[in-house]
Amino acid sequence: MKTLLYLRKSRAEDLSDSTGDTLRRHREALEETARALRLEICGVYEEVVSGEDLYARPEMLRLLRDVRDGACEAVLCMDIDRLGRGTMSQQGVILETFKEAGVKIITPQRTYDLLDETDEDYTELQTFFARKELKLIKKRMRRGVERTAAEGGYLANAPFGYEKSREGKLPTLRPIEEEAAFVRQMFLLYAQGEGTSAIAGFLNACGARPRRSEAFTRGAVASILRNPVYTGAVVWNRRRFLRAGGRCRKVENAPERWIVTPGKHPAIVEQSLFDLVQERLRGRGRSGGGARALVNPFAGLIRCARCGGLMQLRPRANKPGGYLLCEKKGCCPSCDFTAAADALREALLPLLRRIPLPARGEQEDALRREELLLGAQKRLAGRRARLCELLETGVYTAELYEERLRILREQEEALVGQLHALASPAAGRDAAPLSAADALANASPAEENRLWRLLVSSILCRSEDGAVLFEVRLRCLPPA
Ligand SMILES: [Zn+2]
């Protein structure tokens, strides 16, 4: 009997087994059957498919055409569901083609003759079950991936620093020494206090190239710094895919949901260094090189005039102070945060002064004032120290330093005057009422932020010819 042989492996099967192995095993089993049944094999169709769609199975389509053209009397395959998978109408196409051509389906278990009514029922039933089984296979595939990860294998694309390799049947990773050296540098630099942007710049300058883009971005660097794969671990469930409207979107799961297991591949980065970097990443801007906590009193208010995005306050690597940066890369130049905040305060303070303060009891007022003034004194002392740091680290030029110092001295003198007035016997009676400037000098960044949010609706930031311009939009205009 002239017979065509159809071999098919689905990607879902047995991940630790290579495609060649499965297909060879199936082929041997089928050849055995052919010998036993004295079938004459006159064609072999072999494919690996991942989907349900008949039209994504070119060998199956070729087989159907040959069946229709009378190339054979029977088709030999492992089981019926190797033929029929997909929608009911596609199964209909397959079964009808076999039936019309009078071609039998032979499996090692039994022979189906579609012209025999009872057999046809059986076949349809089987294909129906095969369709049900597809759901199970999808589940099995997920399990297979999880099992491979549990065994320390690595299935995804190789991350920067590694290439794909195999250990026995288990897919794993092998370091590419040239790239691995860059990965180590990234971790070291970050642990030493460099920022992700600076590291990206350094890598690009060294000629390192990421896998799927032209140059390293700070996002790409951050993603590498967070990836436990570099410690020799395997992470599963780090990302999930959301399908919406035919498009697939990658979503990062929360780290608590990651499944981290020891991998078979060698580490590029020591665990202790990795942990150090994670700590710094978690408390971004708080640690490293003595940088203090940066809180933006204008948080949520300053927007980029070009793209409308919020300007983020970012710490400087190994330096005090910070800078404002539009989140959209390369959108507009960054600017010094301290200078920006001082300029904004200076501009907004007169407006703040126009807001009438609620009347208070004299005694309470005096106490509160003393508290405020002492707080202000502390704050000014802190500013003076920071000013020196800014000069020493080269953030401020000598001229800028002199200018800031002059302003600071004026503020200090005013404060000393206020404190003297407070200390005099007439304090609380003759002293000027609590001023907005006092309130501001004593406010924490969060308190200051609440204040500005009440007064200001937005601040647009624009850089022109090296100068930074702010356009303030007020929520309300206080009475003159
Ligand atoms: Zn922008």
mmCIF file of N, CA and C in Angstrom, residues 12 171 226 316 372:
data_model
loop_
_atom_site.group_PDB
_atom_site.id
_atom_site.type_symbol
_atom_site.label_atom_id
_atom_site.label_comp_id
_atom_site.label_asym_id
_atom_site.label_seq_id
_atom_site.Cartn_x
_atom_site.Cartn_y
_atom_site.Cartn_z
ATOM 1 N N ALA A 12 5.540 22.303 22.355
ATOM 2 C CA ALA A 12 5.135 22.191 23.758
ATOM 3 C C ALA A 12 5.686 20.950 24.429
ATOM 4 N N PRO A 171 19.163 23.402 28.579
ATOM 5 C CA PRO A 171 19.657 24.660 28.007
ATOM 6 C C PRO A 171 20.170 25.565 29.114
ATOM 7 N N ARG A 226 19.607 44.861 37.964
ATOM 8 C CA ARG A 226 18.575 44.190 38.759
ATOM 9 C C ARG A 226 18.480 42.698 38.466
ATOM 10 N N ARG A 316 23.243 63.524 42.287
ATOM 11 C CA ARG A 316 24.487 63.428 41.516
ATOM 12 C C ARG A 316 25.335 62.334 42.120
ATOM 13 N N LEU A 372 10.484 78.492 65.320
ATOM 14 C CA LEU A 372 10.718 78.671 63.882
ATOM 15 C C LEU A 372 12.087 79.268 63.602
#
